[in-house]
Coordinates of C-alpha atoms in Angstrom, one line a residue:
M258 CA 87.4 116.2 69.3
S259 CA 85.2 114.9 66.6
S260 CA 87.3 111.9 65.8
E261 CA 87.7 111.0 69.5
S262 CA 83.9 111.3 69.9
A263 CA 83.4 109.0 67.0
R264 CA 85.6 106.4 68.6
H265 CA 84.2 106.7 72.1
P266 CA 80.8 108.3 72.0
A267 CA 79.6 109.9 75.2
P268 CA 77.3 107.5 77.1
Q269 CA 73.7 108.3 77.3
Y270 CA 71.9 108.5 80.7
E271 CA 68.2 108.0 80.9
E272 CA 66.4 109.9 83.6
E273 CA 64.7 108.0 86.4
Q274 CA 61.0 107.6 86.1
Y275 CA 58.7 107.4 89.1
E276 CA 55.2 106.2 89.7
L277 CA 52.8 108.5 91.5
S278 CA 49.7 107.4 93.4
E279 CA 46.3 109.1 92.9
D280 CA 47.0 111.4 95.9
G281 CA 50.4 112.4 94.5
R282 CA 52.6 110.3 96.8
L283 CA 55.9 109.1 95.4
L284 CA 56.0 105.3 95.0
Q285 CA 58.8 102.9 94.1
P286 CA 60.9 104.5 91.3
K287 CA 61.6 102.6 88.1
L288 CA 65.4 103.0 88.3
R289 CA 67.0 102.4 84.9
Y290 CA 70.7 102.7 84.3
S291 CA 71.4 102.9 80.6
T292 CA 75.1 103.9 80.9
S293 CA 76.9 101.7 78.4
Y294 CA 80.6 101.7 77.7
K295 CA 82.4 99.8 74.9
D296 CA 85.6 98.0 75.5
G297 CA 88.5 100.4 75.3
A298 CA 86.6 103.4 76.8
S299 CA 87.0 104.8 80.2
I300 CA 84.1 105.4 82.6
D301 CA 83.0 108.9 83.7
W302 CA 83.7 108.7 87.4
L303 CA 81.9 112.0 88.2
Q304 CA 78.8 111.0 86.3
E305 CA 78.7 107.5 87.8
E306 CA 79.0 108.9 91.3
M307 CA 76.2 111.3 90.7
V308 CA 74.0 108.6 89.3
E309 CA 74.7 106.5 92.4
R310 CA 73.9 109.4 94.7
D311 CA 70.6 110.1 92.9
H312 CA 69.8 106.4 93.1
Q313 CA 70.3 106.3 96.9
Q314 CA 68.3 109.5 97.4
A315 CA 65.5 108.1 95.3
L316 CA 65.4 105.0 97.5
K317 CA 65.4 106.9 100.7
S318 CA 62.7 109.3 99.6
Q319 CA 60.0 106.7 99.3
A320 CA 57.2 106.9 101.7
G321 CA 56.6 104.5 104.6
V322 CA 58.4 101.2 105.1
R323 CA 59.8 101.2 101.6
G324 CA 62.0 104.2 102.3
I325 CA 63.6 102.2 105.1
L326 CA 63.8 98.7 103.6
S327 CA 64.7 99.6 100.0
P328 CA 68.2 101.0 100.8
V329 CA 68.9 98.0 103.0
F330 CA 67.9 95.5 100.2
D331 CA 69.9 97.6 97.7
A332 CA 73.0 97.4 99.9
A333 CA 72.4 93.7 100.5
R334 CA 72.8 92.9 96.8
G335 CA 76.4 94.2 96.9
W336 CA 77.2 92.2 100.0
L337 CA 75.7 89.1 98.6
V338 CA 78.0 89.4 95.6
V339 CA 81.0 89.9 98.0
I340 CA 80.1 86.7 100.0
L341 CA 79.5 84.6 96.9
T342 CA 82.7 85.8 95.4
G343 CA 84.7 84.9 98.5
M344 CA 83.2 81.4 98.5
G345 CA 83.7 80.8 94.8
V346 CA 87.2 82.0 94.5
G347 CA 88.3 80.1 97.6
I348 CA 87.0 76.8 96.3
A349 CA 88.1 77.4 92.7
G350 CA 91.6 78.5 93.8
A351 CA 92.0 75.4 96.0
W352 CA 91.2 73.0 93.1
L353 CA 93.5 75.0 90.8
D354 CA 96.3 74.3 93.3
V355 CA 95.5 70.6 93.2
L356 CA 95.5 70.5 89.4
V357 CA 98.8 72.4 89.2
K358 CA 100.4 70.1 91.7
W359 CA 99.2 66.9 89.9
L360 CA 100.3 68.1 86.5
G361 CA 103.7 69.2 87.8
D362 CA 104.3 65.8 89.5
L363 CA 103.3 64.0 86.4
R364 CA 106.5 65.1 84.7
E365 CA 108.5 63.0 87.1
G366 CA 106.3 60.0 87.8
R367 CA 102.9 58.6 88.8
C368 CA 101.3 57.0 91.8
S369 CA 101.2 53.2 91.6
Y370 CA 97.7 52.8 93.0
G371 CA 96.0 55.8 91.4
F372 CA 96.9 57.8 88.3
F373 CA 95.2 61.0 89.5
Y374 CA 97.0 61.2 92.8
N375 CA 99.8 63.7 93.1
Q376 CA 103.0 62.8 95.0
V377 CA 101.8 64.3 98.3
A378 CA 98.5 62.5 98.2
C379 CA 100.2 59.3 97.1
C380 CA 102.7 59.4 99.9
S381 CA 100.4 60.6 102.7
G382 CA 101.2 59.1 106.1
I383 CA 104.9 58.6 105.3
D384 CA 107.4 60.3 107.6
P385 CA 109.7 62.9 106.1
G386 CA 112.9 61.3 104.8
E387 CA 111.3 57.9 104.4
I388 CA 111.2 56.3 101.0
C389 CA 107.8 56.4 99.3
Y390 CA 107.5 53.1 97.4
E391 CA 104.0 53.9 96.1
W392 CA 105.3 56.8 94.0
K393 CA 107.0 55.4 90.8
S394 CA 109.3 57.4 88.6
W395 CA 108.8 56.8 84.9
S396 CA 112.0 54.8 84.6
T397 CA 110.8 52.5 87.4
Y398 CA 107.3 52.3 86.0
F399 CA 108.5 51.2 82.6
G400 CA 111.1 48.8 84.0
F401 CA 114.4 50.6 83.1
H402 CA 117.2 49.5 85.4
S403 CA 120.3 50.9 83.9
I404 CA 121.5 54.3 85.2
F405 CA 121.9 55.7 81.6
G406 CA 118.6 54.4 80.4
S407 CA 116.7 55.6 83.5
S408 CA 118.3 59.1 83.3
L409 CA 117.6 59.3 79.6
L410 CA 113.9 58.3 79.9
Q411 CA 113.4 60.6 82.9
S412 CA 114.9 63.6 81.2
F413 CA 113.0 62.9 78.0
V414 CA 109.6 62.7 79.7
Y415 CA 110.4 65.7 81.8
V416 CA 111.2 67.9 78.8
A417 CA 108.5 66.4 76.5
L418 CA 105.7 67.0 79.0
A419 CA 107.0 70.5 79.8
I420 CA 106.8 71.4 76.1
A421 CA 103.4 69.7 75.7
F422 CA 101.9 71.6 78.7
A423 CA 103.4 75.0 77.7
A424 CA 102.4 74.6 74.0
S425 CA 98.8 73.6 75.0
A426 CA 98.6 76.7 77.2
A427 CA 99.8 79.0 74.4
V428 CA 97.4 77.4 71.8
L429 CA 94.4 78.0 74.2
V430 CA 95.3 81.6 74.8
V431 CA 96.2 82.5 71.2
A432 CA 93.3 80.7 69.6
Y433 CA 90.5 81.1 72.1
A434 CA 91.2 83.9 74.6
P435 CA 93.9 86.5 73.7
Y436 CA 93.1 88.5 76.8
A437 CA 94.0 85.6 79.1
F438 CA 97.7 85.9 78.8
H439 CA 98.3 88.5 81.6
T440 CA 96.9 90.0 84.8
G441 CA 98.3 93.5 84.5
K442 CA 95.0 94.8 83.1
I443 CA 93.3 94.6 86.5
K444 CA 94.9 97.8 87.8
A445 CA 93.7 99.7 84.7
I446 CA 90.2 98.2 84.9
L447 CA 89.8 99.3 88.6
G448 CA 91.0 102.7 87.5
G449 CA 88.1 103.1 85.1
Y450 CA 89.2 101.3 81.9
V451 CA 86.5 99.2 80.4
L452 CA 87.5 95.7 79.2
D453 CA 84.6 93.3 79.7
A454 CA 86.1 90.7 77.4
F455 CA 89.0 90.3 79.9
L456 CA 86.5 89.4 82.7
S457 CA 84.3 87.1 80.6
P458 CA 83.5 83.5 81.7
W459 CA 85.3 82.1 78.6
T460 CA 88.4 84.1 79.3
L461 CA 88.4 82.8 82.9
L462 CA 88.0 79.2 81.8
I463 CA 90.9 79.4 79.3
K464 CA 93.0 81.3 81.8
A465 CA 92.5 78.7 84.5
L466 CA 93.4 75.8 82.2
G467 CA 96.2 77.7 80.6
L468 CA 97.7 78.8 83.9
A469 CA 97.6 75.2 85.3
L470 CA 99.4 73.9 82.2
A471 CA 101.9 76.8 82.1
V472 CA 102.9 76.5 85.8
A473 CA 103.1 72.7 85.6
S474 CA 105.3 73.0 82.5
G475 CA 108.0 74.6 84.7
L476 CA 108.0 78.0 83.1
S477 CA 109.3 80.7 85.5
L478 CA 105.9 82.3 86.3
G479 CA 103.4 82.5 89.1
K480 CA 99.8 81.4 89.4
E481 CA 97.9 84.5 90.6
V482 CA 94.9 85.1 88.4
H483 CA 91.8 87.3 88.2
S484 CA 89.2 84.5 88.8
S485 CA 87.9 86.4 91.8
M486 CA 86.9 89.3 89.7
F487 CA 85.2 87.0 87.2
F488 CA 82.7 85.9 89.9
T489 CA 81.8 89.5 90.6
H490 CA 81.6 90.5 87.0
S491 CA 79.4 87.6 86.0
T492 CA 76.9 88.6 88.7
T493 CA 76.9 92.3 87.8
Q494 CA 76.3 91.3 84.1
S495 CA 73.2 89.4 85.0
Q496 CA 69.9 90.7 83.6
H497 CA 68.5 90.7 87.1
A498 CA 71.3 92.9 88.5
Q499 CA 70.1 96.2 90.0
G500 CA 71.4 99.1 92.1
P501 CA 75.1 99.0 92.9
L502 CA 75.6 96.1 90.5
T503 CA 74.8 98.2 87.5
N504 CA 76.7 101.4 88.4
E505 CA 80.3 101.3 87.1
A506 CA 81.8 103.1 90.0
S507 CA 80.1 100.9 92.6
K508 CA 81.0 97.8 90.5
R509 CA 84.7 98.7 90.7
R510 CA 84.6 99.0 94.4
I511 CA 83.2 95.4 94.6
L512 CA 85.8 94.3 92.0
A513 CA 88.6 95.7 94.2
A514 CA 87.3 93.7 97.1
A515 CA 87.2 90.6 94.8
A516 CA 90.8 91.2 93.8
A517 CA 91.7 91.2 97.5
A518 CA 90.0 87.8 97.9
G519 CA 92.1 86.6 95.0
V520 CA 95.3 87.5 96.7
S521 CA 94.0 85.9 99.9
V522 CA 93.6 82.6 98.1
A523 CA 96.8 82.9 96.0
F524 CA 99.0 83.3 99.0
G525 CA 96.9 82.3 102.0
S526 CA 97.1 85.9 103.2
P527 CA 93.7 87.4 104.1
L528 CA 95.0 90.6 105.7
G529 CA 97.7 91.0 103.0
G530 CA 95.0 90.7 100.3
V531 CA 93.0 93.6 101.8
L532 CA 96.1 95.8 102.0
F533 CA 97.2 94.8 98.5
G534 CA 93.8 96.0 97.2
L535 CA 94.3 99.3 98.9
E536 CA 98.0 99.8 98.1
E537 CA 98.3 98.4 94.5
L538 CA 94.9 98.2 92.9
D539 CA 92.2 100.7 93.8
T540 CA 92.8 104.4 93.3
F541 CA 89.5 106.3 93.0
S542 CA 87.1 104.5 95.3
N543 CA 86.2 105.0 99.0
E544 CA 89.0 103.3 100.8
S545 CA 87.0 102.4 103.9
E546 CA 84.3 100.8 101.9
V547 CA 86.9 98.8 99.8
M548 CA 88.8 97.8 102.9
W549 CA 85.6 96.5 104.7
K550 CA 84.3 94.6 101.7
G551 CA 87.7 93.3 100.8
F552 CA 88.1 92.1 104.4
V553 CA 84.9 90.1 104.3
A554 CA 85.6 88.6 100.8
S555 CA 89.2 87.7 101.9
A556 CA 88.1 86.1 105.1
I557 CA 85.4 84.0 103.4
A558 CA 87.8 83.0 100.6
A559 CA 90.4 81.9 103.2
V560 CA 87.9 79.8 105.1
A561 CA 86.8 78.1 101.8
L562 CA 90.5 77.5 101.0
Q563 CA 91.2 76.0 104.4
W564 CA 88.0 73.8 104.1
V565 CA 89.2 72.3 100.8
N566 CA 92.7 71.9 102.3
P567 CA 94.7 71.7 99.0
F568 CA 98.1 71.7 100.8
G569 CA 97.2 68.7 103.0
T570 CA 98.3 70.5 106.2
A571 CA 94.9 71.8 107.4
K572 CA 96.8 75.2 107.6
L573 CA 96.4 78.3 105.6
V574 CA 100.1 79.2 105.2
L575 CA 101.8 78.0 102.0
F576 CA 105.4 78.1 103.3
Q577 CA 105.8 77.6 107.0
V578 CA 108.9 78.9 108.8
T579 CA 109.4 76.8 111.9
Y580 CA 112.1 78.4 113.9
V581 CA 111.8 100.3 79.9
D582 CA 114.4 100.7 77.1
N583 CA 114.1 97.2 75.8
T584 CA 110.3 97.0 75.8
W585 CA 109.9 98.2 72.2
R586 CA 112.5 95.7 70.9
A587 CA 110.7 92.8 72.6
R588 CA 107.3 93.9 71.4
N589 CA 108.5 94.2 67.8
S590 CA 110.9 91.3 67.6
L591 CA 110.5 88.6 64.9
I592 CA 109.7 85.9 67.5
G593 CA 106.8 88.1 68.8
D594 CA 105.0 87.3 65.5
W595 CA 105.1 83.6 66.4
P596 CA 103.8 83.4 70.0
I597 CA 103.2 79.7 70.1
L598 CA 106.7 78.9 68.7
E599 CA 108.1 81.3 71.3
V600 CA 106.4 79.5 74.2
V601 CA 107.5 76.1 72.8
C602 CA 111.1 77.1 72.5
M603 CA 111.1 78.8 75.8
S604 CA 109.6 75.8 77.6
A605 CA 112.1 73.5 75.9
V606 CA 115.0 75.7 77.1
T607 CA 113.6 76.1 80.6
A608 CA 113.0 72.3 81.0
A609 CA 116.3 71.3 79.6
V610 CA 118.3 73.8 81.7
S611 CA 116.2 73.3 84.9
Y612 CA 116.6 69.5 84.7
L613 CA 120.4 69.9 85.1
V614 CA 120.2 71.9 88.3
V615 CA 118.5 70.1 91.2
F616 CA 117.0 73.2 92.8
A617 CA 115.7 74.5 89.5
R618 CA 114.0 71.2 88.7
A619 CA 111.3 71.5 91.3
Q620 CA 108.2 73.7 91.0
S621 CA 108.7 77.2 92.4
S622 CA 106.2 76.6 95.3
E623 CA 108.1 73.4 96.4
L624 CA 111.5 75.2 96.1
V625 CA 110.4 78.2 98.2
A626 CA 108.8 75.9 100.8
N627 CA 112.1 74.1 101.3
L628 CA 114.2 77.2 101.2
F629 CA 112.1 78.8 103.9
Q630 CA 112.3 75.6 106.1
E631 CA 114.9 75.2 108.8
C632 CA 117.1 72.1 108.9
D633 CA 115.4 69.5 111.1
P634 CA 116.5 65.8 111.0
S635 CA 112.9 64.7 111.5
K636 CA 111.8 66.5 108.3
G637 CA 114.5 65.1 106.0
D638 CA 117.1 66.9 103.9
Y639 CA 116.0 68.6 100.7
H640 CA 118.6 67.6 98.1
G641 CA 121.4 67.9 100.6
L642 CA 120.5 71.5 101.5
C643 CA 121.2 70.9 105.2
N644 CA 124.5 69.0 104.7
P645 CA 127.2 71.2 106.3
T646 CA 130.0 69.5 104.3
A647 CA 128.3 70.6 101.0
S648 CA 127.8 74.3 101.9
G649 CA 130.0 75.5 99.1
Q650 CA 128.3 73.4 96.5
N651 CA 124.8 74.5 97.7
I652 CA 125.8 78.1 97.7
F653 CA 126.9 77.8 94.1
L654 CA 123.8 75.9 93.0
L655 CA 121.5 78.5 94.8
V656 CA 123.2 81.4 93.1
L657 CA 123.1 79.6 89.8
T658 CA 119.4 78.8 90.2
A659 CA 118.6 82.4 91.1
A660 CA 120.5 83.7 88.0
M661 CA 118.7 81.2 85.8
K662 CA 115.3 82.1 87.2
F663 CA 116.0 85.8 86.8
V664 CA 116.8 85.4 83.1
L665 CA 113.9 82.9 82.5
T666 CA 111.4 85.1 84.3
A667 CA 112.4 88.2 82.5
W668 CA 111.7 86.5 79.2
T669 CA 108.7 84.4 80.2
F670 CA 106.7 87.2 81.8
G671 CA 104.8 88.7 78.9
M672 CA 104.6 85.6 76.6
M673 CA 101.2 84.4 75.4
V674 CA 100.5 82.2 78.4
P675 CA 98.7 83.1 81.7
A676 CA 101.5 84.3 84.0
G677 CA 102.0 85.9 87.4
I678 CA 105.2 87.5 88.8
F679 CA 104.9 86.9 92.5
L680 CA 106.1 83.3 92.9
P681 CA 109.2 83.4 90.6
T682 CA 110.3 86.6 92.2
I683 CA 109.9 85.1 95.7
A684 CA 111.9 82.1 94.5
I685 CA 114.8 84.2 93.2
G686 CA 115.0 86.2 96.4
A687 CA 114.7 83.1 98.5
C688 CA 117.6 81.4 96.6
L689 CA 119.9 84.4 97.1
G690 CA 118.8 84.9 100.7
R691 CA 119.4 81.2 101.5
A692 CA 122.9 81.5 99.9
V693 CA 123.7 84.5 102.1
G694 CA 122.5 82.6 105.1
L695 CA 124.7 79.6 104.3
I696 CA 127.7 81.9 103.8
T697 CA 127.0 83.5 107.2
Q698 CA 126.6 80.1 108.8
S699 CA 129.9 78.9 107.4
V700 CA 131.7 82.0 108.7
Y701 CA 130.2 81.5 112.1
R702 CA 131.4 77.9 112.2
L703 CA 134.9 79.1 111.3
Y704 CA 135.0 82.1 113.6
P705 CA 132.4 81.6 116.4
T706 CA 134.1 84.2 118.7
A707 CA 134.2 87.0 116.1
W708 CA 132.6 90.3 117.3
V709 CA 129.8 90.0 114.7
F710 CA 128.6 86.8 116.5
L711 CA 128.9 88.1 120.1
S712 CA 125.2 87.5 120.7
C713 CA 125.6 83.8 119.6
P714 CA 126.7 81.0 121.9
P715 CA 130.5 80.2 121.6
D716 CA 129.7 76.6 120.7
P717 CA 129.4 76.3 116.8
S718 CA 127.3 73.2 117.2
V719 CA 124.5 75.3 118.7
R720 CA 122.2 76.8 116.1
C721 CA 122.5 80.6 115.9
I722 CA 122.3 81.4 112.2
S723 CA 119.0 80.6 110.5
P724 CA 119.5 80.2 106.7
G725 CA 115.7 79.8 106.3
F726 CA 115.2 83.2 107.9
Y727 CA 117.7 84.7 105.4
A728 CA 115.6 83.2 102.6
V729 CA 112.5 85.0 103.8
I730 CA 114.4 88.3 104.0
G731 CA 115.7 87.8 100.5
A732 CA 112.3 87.0 99.1
A733 CA 110.9 90.2 100.8
G734 CA 113.6 92.4 99.3
M735 CA 113.3 90.9 95.8
L736 CA 109.5 91.2 95.7
G737 CA 109.6 94.7 97.1
G738 CA 112.0 95.8 94.5
V739 CA 110.0 94.4 91.6
T740 CA 106.5 95.5 92.8
R741 CA 107.4 98.5 95.0
M742 CA 104.9 97.2 97.5
T743 CA 105.5 98.1 101.1
I744 CA 102.9 97.5 103.9
S745 CA 100.9 94.9 102.0
L746 CA 104.1 93.0 101.1
V747 CA 105.2 92.8 104.7
V748 CA 101.8 91.5 105.8
I749 CA 101.6 89.0 102.9
L750 CA 105.0 87.5 103.7
F751 CA 104.5 87.1 107.4
E752 CA 101.1 85.5 106.7
L753 CA 102.6 83.5 103.9
T754 CA 105.2 82.0 106.2
G755 CA 103.6 82.2 109.6
A756 CA 106.7 84.0 110.9
L757 CA 105.3 86.8 113.0
S758 CA 108.6 87.3 114.9
H759 CA 110.3 88.1 111.6
V760 CA 108.2 91.2 110.8
L761 CA 110.8 93.8 111.7
P762 CA 113.6 92.4 109.5
I763 CA 111.1 92.0 106.7
M764 CA 110.1 95.6 107.0
I765 CA 113.8 96.7 106.9
A766 CA 114.4 94.6 103.8
V767 CA 111.3 95.9 102.0
M768 CA 112.1 99.5 102.9
T769 CA 115.7 99.2 101.6
A770 CA 114.5 97.5 98.4
K771 CA 112.0 100.2 97.7
W772 CA 114.6 103.0 98.3
V773 CA 117.1 101.3 95.9
G774 CA 114.3 100.6 93.3
D775 CA 112.9 104.1 93.5
A776 CA 116.4 105.4 92.8
H777 CA 116.2 103.8 89.4
G778 CA 112.5 104.6 88.7
T779 CA 109.4 104.8 90.8
D780 CA 107.2 102.5 88.7
G781 CA 106.7 98.9 89.8
I782 CA 106.1 96.0 87.4
Y783 CA 102.4 96.5 87.1
A784 CA 102.6 100.2 86.3
A785 CA 105.4 99.4 83.8
W786 CA 103.2 96.8 82.1
I787 CA 100.3 99.1 81.8
A788 CA 102.5 101.8 80.3
M789 CA 104.0 99.3 77.8
R790 CA 100.5 98.1 76.8
R791 CA 99.3 101.7 76.5
Y792 CA 96.2 101.2 78.7
P793 CA 94.6 104.4 80.1
W794 CA 95.5 104.6 83.8
L795 CA 96.1 107.7 86.0
P796 CA 98.7 107.0 88.7
P797 CA 98.1 108.5 92.1
V798 CA 99.8 111.9 92.4
D799 CA 100.7 113.6 95.6
F800 CA 99.8 117.3 95.1
K801 CA 101.1 119.6 97.8
D802 CA 100.8 123.4 97.5
T803 CA 102.1 125.3 100.5
R804 CA 101.1 128.7 99.1
V805 CA 98.5 130.7 101.0
A806 CA 95.6 131.6 98.7
T807 CA 92.1 133.0 99.1
G808 CA 89.0 132.0 97.2
E809 CA 89.3 135.1 95.1
N810 CA 92.8 134.0 93.9
I811 CA 91.6 130.6 92.9
M812 CA 88.1 131.2 91.4
K813 CA 87.2 133.0 88.2
S814 CA 84.6 135.7 87.9
V815 CA 81.4 134.9 86.1
D816 CA 82.1 137.3 83.2
R817 CA 85.3 135.4 82.4
L818 CA 83.6 132.1 82.1
V819 CA 82.6 130.6 78.7
K820 CA 79.8 128.1 78.6
I821 CA 80.3 125.3 76.1
E822 CA 77.4 122.9 75.6
D823 CA 78.2 119.2 74.8
G824 CA 78.0 118.7 71.0
A825 CA 77.2 122.4 70.3
V826 CA 80.6 123.4 68.9
A827 CA 83.7 121.9 67.4
V828 CA 87.3 122.8 68.3
G829 CA 87.7 124.9 65.1
E830 CA 84.7 127.1 66.1
L831 CA 86.2 128.2 69.4
G832 CA 88.5 130.5 67.5

């Protein structure tokens, strides 16, 4: 007890002081919250809730108009933070998407009339399938005409820029912000763990730059970040912060709402963001309050994202559908002592291997968008994906891409670069799902009258099997198995794709994936990461006791109670 107390001394709480008028009436209290926690400690939830209740009672007990207006103004501070957070994360997330897209396209070429235009902006106004002459590959830009010379230059620039981007991201994280390399701490922070350094402005800046570089390098990782929580944390750390902005329990309710806004921006899924905050992140807070604040923050963030329009479609959806034994070894391996070298080597391997497989060469967001898309002559053919004569080749390449991304993601997730798990997991599932869809489509063309296809028209030329739909189902199953998310995942995916009619099959895929995953362990990727990093976090436990008991059976009599005052005795003195 003594050593633990020395490491994490109990926080000191100052009592509230009030001003009294000459006739003894209670005036505006001087509310001071001196609760202070160091990084690595856990907040006292009961104490924080009591402090908040006392604070609200003190505001309401004031005489006259102050007793009415003070609680309103106090609550307005929290809502103002929620609104500003939604606006800030929507705009910041949109520009991060633009930066990632530009850096990723830079590996393959540049726009002839503007260096800072990505390929979509450079080729705007051109119909799908039409050649864009304004976008120049590096071999064309430097005047290489031979096939060998062009291929050699393109592959060299592709791999070299990938290594440069990944190495830069690793240097930024290792040298300037070690807390910026992962997002798994958010769940522990919302559970009461104190880690202010993770939410600092400097960490956010390094994480945003590092994430853009890491994603653009082609590493198998996603781009969900904690920038939304930074906006909230910065406001609550202000010297002018009062009321709910200084109470640690209230602060975490607002942080949970901010995290929901982050998911809303990362995937264009406002409702899914709210459900994600309830299902995956927040554990101890009032669910109705978190849901309402998260809904407001997510809606505002989505509006800000659509206003900036980073996807160039004036739509919110990202991908539109138109029809733990080895953790110790990894943590203690020799390469773990050289994190920058690990990132450089991994980026070189990823770029070299990905360049050889056409589907792995593209960024994950572009790959998923095309896998979810149905074949339409007016929209072009993505690397022959819609060519019926190349179905066997496409199936092989899709399975190979999924296997490559599976291995690369397993290694990349946890390196010293900012990383998310959603997008690469969706890409793996989409590749496998599209492959299954192509197999089913090929079987239908060979045996259109088989009993399995009785609901389809007998003419094989009429579309019946939708490979893009299979890709969505595969993505849902893969992500559900990795994260163990259920309701929020279904909502995120149908908002992500705009495929409302596909909700029931998505639900079945997620349910099946969770059953299979739970058979091998109930922890999702976030809980596993928290356990590996040894962060203090209490998972939700379903306690059910069907025994009938009276108050006498549960409570203890007064003569059996022992009163122990804080700091009065040590463990050895209890005898």
